[in-house]
PDB file of C-alpha atoms in Angstrom:
ATOM      1  CA  UNK A   1     -12.050 138.048 236.564  1.00 77.00           C
ATOM      2  CA  UNK A   2      -7.693 138.260 238.558  1.00 77.00           C
ATOM      3  CA  UNK A   3      -7.695 140.384 241.742  1.00 89.00           C
ATOM      4  CA  UNK A   4      -4.920 140.894 243.194  1.00 92.00           C
ATOM      5  CA  UNK A   5      -4.908 142.311 247.166  1.00 92.00           C
ATOM      6  CA  UNK A   6      -2.138 144.065 249.223  1.00 93.00           C
ATOM      7  CA  UNK A   7      -1.707 145.327 252.596  1.00 90.00           C
ATOM      8  CA  UNK A   8      -2.351 147.323 254.261  1.00 92.00           C
ATOM      9  CA  UNK A   9      -2.525 151.022 252.060  1.00 92.00           C
ATOM     10  CA  UNK A  10      -0.038 153.323 254.710  1.00 95.00           C
ATOM     11  CA  UNK A  11       2.502 151.959 257.561  1.00 96.00           C
ATOM     12  CA  UNK A  12       3.953 154.649 259.631  1.00 97.00           C
ATOM     13  CA  UNK A  13       6.667 151.956 262.348  1.00 97.00           C
ATOM     14  CA  UNK A  14       9.838 152.485 264.964  1.00 98.00           C
ATOM     15  CA  UNK A  15      13.582 152.138 263.318  1.00 97.00           C
ATOM     16  CA  UNK A  16      13.858 148.780 264.650  1.00 97.00           C
ATOM     17  CA  UNK A  17      10.547 147.317 264.487  1.00 97.00           C
ATOM     18  CA  UNK A  18       9.649 144.315 262.585  1.00 97.00           C
ATOM     19  CA  UNK A  19       7.531 144.586 258.745  1.00 96.00           C
ATOM     20  CA  UNK A  20       4.986 141.968 257.397  1.00 96.00           C
ATOM     21  CA  UNK A  21       3.609 143.002 253.917  1.00 96.00           C
ATOM     22  CA  UNK A  22       1.361 140.912 252.349  1.00 95.00           C
ATOM     23  CA  UNK A  23       0.132 140.515 248.861  1.00 96.00           C
ATOM     24  CA  UNK A  24      -2.613 137.597 247.593  1.00 96.00           C
ATOM     25  CA  UNK A  25      -3.425 136.717 244.467  1.00 95.00           C
ATOM     26  CA  UNK A  26      -7.768 135.633 243.622  1.00 93.00           C
ATOM     27  CA  UNK A  27      -8.359 133.806 239.922  1.00 90.00           C
ATOM     28  CA  UNK A  28      -4.480 132.279 238.817  1.00 89.00           C
ATOM     29  CA  UNK A  29      -3.001 129.358 239.583  1.00 89.00           C
ATOM     30  CA  UNK A  30       0.541 129.560 239.438  1.00 91.00           C
ATOM     31  CA  UNK A  31       1.722 133.091 238.790  1.00 93.00           C
ATOM     32  CA  UNK A  32       4.891 134.825 238.875  1.00 94.00           C
ATOM     33  CA  UNK A  33       4.803 137.426 241.894  1.00 95.00           C
ATOM     34  CA  UNK A  34       7.089 140.325 243.123  1.00 95.00           C
ATOM     35  CA  UNK A  35       8.007 143.018 245.089  1.00 96.00           C
ATOM     36  CA  UNK A  36       9.548 146.203 244.032  1.00 94.00           C
ATOM     37  CA  UNK A  37       9.552 149.518 246.252  1.00 94.00           C
ATOM     38  CA  UNK A  38       9.551 153.016 245.439  1.00 92.00           C
ATOM     39  CA  UNK A  39      12.409 155.145 247.586  1.00 86.00           C
ATOM     40  CA  UNK A  40      12.138 159.274 246.613  1.00 78.00           C
ATOM     41  CA  UNK A  41      14.156 159.902 244.114  1.00 73.00           C
ATOM     42  CA  UNK A  42      15.505 156.465 242.700  1.00 77.00           C
ATOM     43  CA  UNK A  43      12.938 154.517 241.097  1.00 84.00           C
ATOM     44  CA  UNK A  44      11.691 151.397 240.698  1.00 87.00           C
ATOM     45  CA  UNK A  45      13.532 149.063 242.092  1.00 90.00           C
ATOM     46  CA  UNK A  46      12.566 144.894 242.072  1.00 92.00           C
ATOM     47  CA  UNK A  47      13.142 143.187 245.490  1.00 94.00           C
ATOM     48  CA  UNK A  48      11.530 139.934 245.274  1.00 95.00           C
ATOM     49  CA  UNK A  49      10.888 137.535 242.519  1.00 94.00           C
ATOM     50  CA  UNK A  50       8.870 133.935 243.357  1.00 95.00           C
ATOM     51  CA  UNK A  51       8.141 131.707 240.712  1.00 93.00           C
ATOM     52  CA  UNK A  52       6.596 128.874 243.127  1.00 93.00           C
ATOM     53  CA  UNK A  53       6.386 127.868 246.586  1.00 94.00           C
ATOM     54  CA  UNK A  54       9.038 128.440 248.057  1.00 90.00           C
ATOM     55  CA  UNK A  55      11.111 129.307 245.648  1.00 93.00           C
ATOM     56  CA  UNK A  56      11.785 132.999 245.969  1.00 94.00           C
ATOM     57  CA  UNK A  57      14.422 135.448 244.351  1.00 91.00           C
ATOM     58  CA  UNK A  58      16.661 138.069 245.498  1.00 90.00           C
ATOM     59  CA  UNK A  59      17.339 140.469 243.015  1.00 84.00           C
ATOM     60  CA  UNK A  60      19.475 143.436 245.926  1.00 79.00           C
ATOM     61  CA  UNK A  61      21.114 143.377 249.076  1.00 69.00           C
ATOM     62  CA  UNK A  62      19.519 144.313 251.550  1.00 79.00           C
ATOM     63  CA  UNK A  63      17.589 144.384 255.642  1.00 88.00           C
ATOM     64  CA  UNK A  64      14.598 142.898 253.501  1.00 94.00           C
ATOM     65  CA  UNK A  65      13.168 139.068 252.787  1.00 95.00           C
ATOM     66  CA  UNK A  66      10.171 136.976 250.990  1.00 96.00           C
ATOM     67  CA  UNK A  67       7.920 134.206 251.270  1.00 96.00           C
ATOM     68  CA  UNK A  68       5.793 132.581 249.488  1.00 96.00           C
ATOM     69  CA  UNK A  69       4.189 129.428 252.270  1.00 95.00           C
ATOM     70  CA  UNK A  70       1.569 129.374 249.540  1.00 95.00           C
ATOM     71  CA  UNK A  71       0.279 129.352 245.708  1.00 95.00           C
ATOM     72  CA  UNK A  72      -0.674 132.656 245.571  1.00 95.00           C
ATOM     73  CA  UNK A  73       0.060 135.083 248.592  1.00 96.00           C
ATOM     74  CA  UNK A  74       3.650 136.407 248.734  1.00 96.00           C
ATOM     75  CA  UNK A  75       4.969 138.381 252.175  1.00 96.00           C
ATOM     76  CA  UNK A  76       7.362 140.532 252.460  1.00 96.00           C
ATOM     77  CA  UNK A  77       9.813 140.592 256.676  1.00 96.00           C
ATOM     78  CA  UNK A  78      12.080 142.806 258.044  1.00 96.00           C
ATOM     79  CA  UNK A  79      13.287 140.933 261.364  1.00 95.00           C
ATOM     80  CA  UNK A  80      14.057 145.533 262.747  1.00 96.00           C
ATOM     81  CA  UNK A  81      13.156 148.227 260.085  1.00 96.00           C
ATOM     82  CA  UNK A  82      16.125 151.156 259.470  1.00 95.00           C
ATOM     83  CA  UNK A  83      15.153 154.626 258.078  1.00 95.00           C
ATOM     84  CA  UNK A  84      16.186 153.530 253.640  1.00 92.00           C
ATOM     85  CA  UNK A  85      12.883 151.060 254.214  1.00 94.00           C
ATOM     86  CA  UNK A  86      10.802 153.317 253.837  1.00 94.00           C
ATOM     87  CA  UNK A  87       8.846 153.809 250.473  1.00 94.00           C
ATOM     88  CA  UNK A  88       5.727 152.575 248.544  1.00 95.00           C
ATOM     89  CA  UNK A  89       5.917 148.495 248.263  1.00 96.00           C
ATOM     90  CA  UNK A  90       4.707 147.433 245.088  1.00 95.00           C
ATOM     91  CA  UNK A  91       3.594 143.331 244.510  1.00 96.00           C
ATOM     92  CA  UNK A  92       2.432 142.656 241.416  1.00 95.00           C
ATOM     93  CA  UNK A  93       1.454 138.937 239.495  1.00 94.00           C
ATOM     94  CA  UNK A  94       2.096 137.699 235.990  1.00 91.00           C
ATOM     95  CA  UNK A  95       1.703 134.956 234.199  1.00 88.00           C
ATOM     96  CA  UNK A  96       1.432 134.707 230.443  1.00 84.00           C
ATOM     97  CA  UNK A  97       4.195 137.710 228.340  1.00 81.00           C
ATOM     98  CA  UNK A  98       1.192 139.021 226.413  1.00 87.00           C
ATOM     99  CA  UNK A  99      -0.338 139.783 229.396  1.00 87.00           C
ATOM    100  CA  UNK A 100       2.583 141.881 231.778  1.00 90.00           C
ATOM    101  CA  UNK A 101       1.922 143.016 234.406  1.00 92.00           C
ATOM    102  CA  UNK A 102      -0.227 143.291 237.200  1.00 93.00           C
ATOM    103  CA  UNK A 103      -0.229 145.908 239.719  1.00 93.00           C
ATOM    104  CA  UNK A 104      -1.835 146.201 243.929  1.00 93.00           C
ATOM    105  CA  UNK A 105      -2.282 149.416 245.007  1.00 92.00           C
ATOM    106  CA  UNK A 106       0.666 149.468 246.809  1.00 93.00           C
ATOM    107  CA  UNK A 107       1.732 150.385 250.368  1.00 95.00           C
ATOM    108  CA  UNK A 108       3.408 153.231 251.510  1.00 95.00           C
ATOM    109  CA  UNK A 109       6.279 152.744 254.691  1.00 96.00           C
ATOM    110  CA  UNK A 110       6.842 155.620 256.523  1.00 96.00           C
ATOM    111  CA  UNK A 111       9.784 154.368 259.140  1.00 96.00           C
ATOM    112  CA  UNK A 112       9.971 156.457 261.754  1.00 97.00           C
TER     113      UNK A 112
ATOM    114  CA  UNK B   1      17.642 137.917 230.761  1.00 79.00           C
ATOM    115  CA  UNK B   2      16.110 140.797 229.678  1.00 86.00           C
ATOM    116  CA  UNK B   3      16.726 144.998 230.850  1.00 92.00           C
ATOM    117  CA  UNK B   4      14.849 148.407 230.028  1.00 95.00           C
ATOM    118  CA  UNK B   5      16.799 150.805 229.848  1.00 96.00           C
ATOM    119  CA  UNK B   6      14.656 154.562 230.724  1.00 95.00           C
ATOM    120  CA  UNK B   7      17.394 156.760 230.281  1.00 90.00           C
ATOM    121  CA  UNK B   8      15.234 160.201 231.733  1.00 93.00           C
ATOM    122  CA  UNK B   9      14.301 159.982 235.217  1.00 92.00           C
ATOM    123  CA  UNK B  10      13.009 163.761 234.604  1.00 95.00           C
ATOM    124  CA  UNK B  11      10.591 165.873 231.105  1.00 97.00           C
ATOM    125  CA  UNK B  12       9.157 168.309 231.332  1.00 97.00           C
ATOM    126  CA  UNK B  13       6.846 169.174 228.987  1.00 98.00           C
ATOM    127  CA  UNK B  14       4.758 172.539 228.565  1.00 98.00           C
ATOM    128  CA  UNK B  15       0.377 171.826 228.290  1.00 97.00           C
ATOM    129  CA  UNK B  16      -0.684 171.095 224.365  1.00 97.00           C
ATOM    130  CA  UNK B  17       3.092 170.837 223.727  1.00 98.00           C
ATOM    131  CA  UNK B  18       3.729 167.068 222.302  1.00 98.00           C
ATOM    132  CA  UNK B  19       6.370 164.444 223.995  1.00 98.00           C
ATOM    133  CA  UNK B  20       8.413 161.499 223.471  1.00 98.00           C
ATOM    134  CA  UNK B  21       9.979 158.950 226.623  1.00 98.00           C
ATOM    135  CA  UNK B  22      12.476 156.796 225.598  1.00 98.00           C
ATOM    136  CA  UNK B  23      12.385 153.774 226.423  1.00 98.00           C
ATOM    137  CA  UNK B  24      14.983 151.206 224.865  1.00 97.00           C
ATOM    138  CA  UNK B  25      15.457 147.194 225.921  1.00 96.00           C
ATOM    139  CA  UNK B  26      17.665 144.763 225.550  1.00 94.00           C
ATOM    140  CA  UNK B  27      16.554 140.752 224.630  1.00 90.00           C
ATOM    141  CA  UNK B  28      18.735 137.262 223.367  1.00 85.00           C
ATOM    142  CA  UNK B  29      14.495 135.726 222.461  1.00 85.00           C
ATOM    143  CA  UNK B  30      11.343 137.486 221.149  1.00 88.00           C
ATOM    144  CA  UNK B  31       9.990 139.852 223.556  1.00 90.00           C
ATOM    145  CA  UNK B  32       6.448 141.811 224.234  1.00 94.00           C
ATOM    146  CA  UNK B  33       7.241 145.225 225.062  1.00 96.00           C
ATOM    147  CA  UNK B  34       4.346 147.232 227.538  1.00 96.00           C
ATOM    148  CA  UNK B  35       4.142 150.928 229.307  1.00 97.00           C
ATOM    149  CA  UNK B  36       3.054 151.854 232.668  1.00 97.00           C
ATOM    150  CA  UNK B  37       1.906 154.703 234.098  1.00 96.00           C
ATOM    151  CA  UNK B  38       1.483 155.509 237.940  1.00 94.00           C
ATOM    152  CA  UNK B  39      -0.409 158.135 239.556  1.00 92.00           C
ATOM    153  CA  UNK B  40       0.698 159.148 242.282  1.00 87.00           C
ATOM    154  CA  UNK B  41       0.160 156.569 245.321  1.00 84.00           C
ATOM    155  CA  UNK B  42      -1.694 154.081 243.150  1.00 88.00           C
ATOM    156  CA  UNK B  43      -0.178 150.552 241.031  1.00 90.00           C
ATOM    157  CA  UNK B  44       0.902 150.919 238.134  1.00 92.00           C
ATOM    158  CA  UNK B  45      -1.306 150.128 234.959  1.00 93.00           C
ATOM    159  CA  UNK B  46      -1.416 149.182 231.553  1.00 95.00           C
ATOM    160  CA  UNK B  47      -1.062 151.825 228.896  1.00 96.00           C
ATOM    161  CA  UNK B  48      -0.190 149.961 225.783  1.00 96.00           C
ATOM    162  CA  UNK B  49       2.014 147.344 224.766  1.00 95.00           C
ATOM    163  CA  UNK B  50       3.127 145.531 221.235  1.00 95.00           C
ATOM    164  CA  UNK B  51       2.818 141.738 221.476  1.00 93.00           C
ATOM    165  CA  UNK B  52       3.536 141.428 216.663  1.00 91.00           C
ATOM    166  CA  UNK B  53       2.414 143.135 213.451  1.00 90.00           C
ATOM    167  CA  UNK B  54       1.876 146.965 213.153  1.00 92.00           C
ATOM    168  CA  UNK B  55       4.856 148.518 214.712  1.00 93.00           C
ATOM    169  CA  UNK B  56       2.576 150.757 215.774  1.00 96.00           C
ATOM    170  CA  UNK B  57       0.352 150.929 218.923  1.00 97.00           C
ATOM    171  CA  UNK B  58      -1.960 152.508 219.783  1.00 96.00           C
ATOM    172  CA  UNK B  59      -3.312 153.167 223.735  1.00 94.00           C
ATOM    173  CA  UNK B  60      -5.040 154.442 225.981  1.00 91.00           C
ATOM    174  CA  UNK B  61      -5.264 158.341 226.939  1.00 92.00           C
ATOM    175  CA  UNK B  62      -4.613 159.261 223.113  1.00 95.00           C
ATOM    176  CA  UNK B  63      -0.480 157.870 223.926  1.00 97.00           C
ATOM    177  CA  UNK B  64       1.078 155.806 220.863  1.00 97.00           C
ATOM    178  CA  UNK B  65       4.910 153.826 220.810  1.00 98.00           C
ATOM    179  CA  UNK B  66       6.703 152.860 218.162  1.00 96.00           C
ATOM    180  CA  UNK B  67       8.767 149.486 218.274  1.00 96.00           C
ATOM    181  CA  UNK B  68      11.677 149.649 216.485  1.00 95.00           C
ATOM    182  CA  UNK B  69      13.323 146.561 215.901  1.00 92.00           C
ATOM    183  CA  UNK B  70      16.874 147.156 214.724  1.00 93.00           C
ATOM    184  CA  UNK B  71      17.115 150.329 217.383  1.00 94.00           C
ATOM    185  CA  UNK B  72      16.056 148.042 219.636  1.00 95.00           C
ATOM    186  CA  UNK B  73      13.249 150.909 220.983  1.00 96.00           C
ATOM    187  CA  UNK B  74       9.689 150.791 221.860  1.00 98.00           C
ATOM    188  CA  UNK B  75       8.841 155.235 222.950  1.00 98.00           C
ATOM    189  CA  UNK B  76       6.425 156.132 223.949  1.00 98.00           C
ATOM    190  CA  UNK B  77       5.017 159.771 221.859  1.00 98.00           C
ATOM    191  CA  UNK B  78       1.756 161.391 222.618  1.00 98.00           C
ATOM    192  CA  UNK B  79       1.062 164.646 220.221  1.00 97.00           C
ATOM    193  CA  UNK B  80      -0.713 167.128 222.623  1.00 97.00           C
ATOM    194  CA  UNK B  81      -0.204 166.848 226.378  1.00 98.00           C
ATOM    195  CA  UNK B  82      -2.366 167.816 229.123  1.00 97.00           C
ATOM    196  CA  UNK B  83      -1.611 168.264 233.018  1.00 96.00           C
ATOM    197  CA  UNK B  84      -3.407 165.413 233.797  1.00 95.00           C
ATOM    198  CA  UNK B  85      -1.078 163.738 232.300  1.00 97.00           C
ATOM    199  CA  UNK B  86       1.264 164.813 234.660  1.00 96.00           C
ATOM    200  CA  UNK B  87       2.192 160.824 236.427  1.00 96.00           C
ATOM    201  CA  UNK B  88       4.941 158.332 236.049  1.00 96.00           C
ATOM    202  CA  UNK B  89       5.490 157.010 232.543  1.00 97.00           C
ATOM    203  CA  UNK B  90       7.407 152.949 232.602  1.00 96.00           C
ATOM    204  CA  UNK B  91       8.779 150.512 229.790  1.00 97.00           C
ATOM    205  CA  UNK B  92       7.967 146.740 229.834  1.00 95.00           C
ATOM    206  CA  UNK B  93       9.531 143.869 228.502  1.00 94.00           C
ATOM    207  CA  UNK B  94       8.742 139.934 229.018  1.00 91.00           C
ATOM    208  CA  UNK B  95       9.828 136.585 226.258  1.00 85.00           C
ATOM    209  CA  UNK B  96       7.311 135.648 224.280  1.00 84.00           C
ATOM    210  CA  UNK B  97       7.309 132.193 226.422  1.00 73.00           C
ATOM    211  CA  UNK B  98       4.071 131.630 229.445  1.00 65.00           C
ATOM    212  CA  UNK B  99       5.515 132.316 232.628  1.00 63.00           C
ATOM    213  CA  UNK B 100       7.648 134.545 231.617  1.00 80.00           C
ATOM    214  CA  UNK B 101       8.896 136.877 233.976  1.00 86.00           C
ATOM    215  CA  UNK B 102       8.049 140.755 233.171  1.00 90.00           C
ATOM    216  CA  UNK B 103      11.321 142.803 233.685  1.00 92.00           C
ATOM    217  CA  UNK B 104      10.287 147.089 234.224  1.00 93.00           C
ATOM    218  CA  UNK B 105      12.876 150.450 233.852  1.00 94.00           C
ATOM    219  CA  UNK B 106      13.138 152.548 236.240  1.00 92.00           C
ATOM    220  CA  UNK B 107      10.857 155.447 235.178  1.00 94.00           C
ATOM    221  CA  UNK B 108      10.416 158.596 233.530  1.00 96.00           C
ATOM    222  CA  UNK B 109       8.150 161.424 235.085  1.00 95.00           C
ATOM    223  CA  UNK B 110       5.971 163.348 232.978  1.00 97.00           C
ATOM    224  CA  UNK B 111       5.807 166.766 233.852  1.00 97.00           C
ATOM    225  CA  UNK B 112       3.091 169.140 232.598  1.00 97.00           C
ATOM    226  CA  UNK B 113       3.297 172.646 233.259  1.00 97.00           C
ATOM    227  CA  UNK B 114       0.252 174.496 232.205  1.00 95.00           C
TER     228      UNK B 114
END
């Protein structure tokens, strides 16, 4: 069966520090991969979408970047965190349209 | 391309009262429709989905949704809510082919008042 691993669960980072969040999917091949953010009062916001290795679509301009070095690995990064980067980050994957998307447990990032 | 609109960001409702969470979508192709639920500090879980056939779809925890193609809507309903239904609910749409992107609405927070 398919599983998705996202870590860490919580993270507290100082302003200006780098960020790396990792997401790994098991049990499927060539998934679509997504990074979402939930910030207070702003709903679910799609940050990045990937259909394959090295193929990343950025949905909103921001201080973050994403990479997909392997088929089932999706990494969210920042060189210098801002206070506004605080939020709940969710990784997800999908393959078939009739299955919908499957989510990791999320990472609570607090930038101080 | 598809899009999903959830007009209500928050919906307060008293316990044991009925609730409807609204979802409208836009798409130039045939779609699958989904509702997800998110409890605090967790990922999203599938509540129910519409693929084809009967327009009334039943899901877990007593929720149901009705697909209305002419109004491009997929509203979520429950006849009597419980405190445990307090959560955030997300509507989503996907095209019907393989390797389709799933597009989510921004979510509706359901607050059940005792």
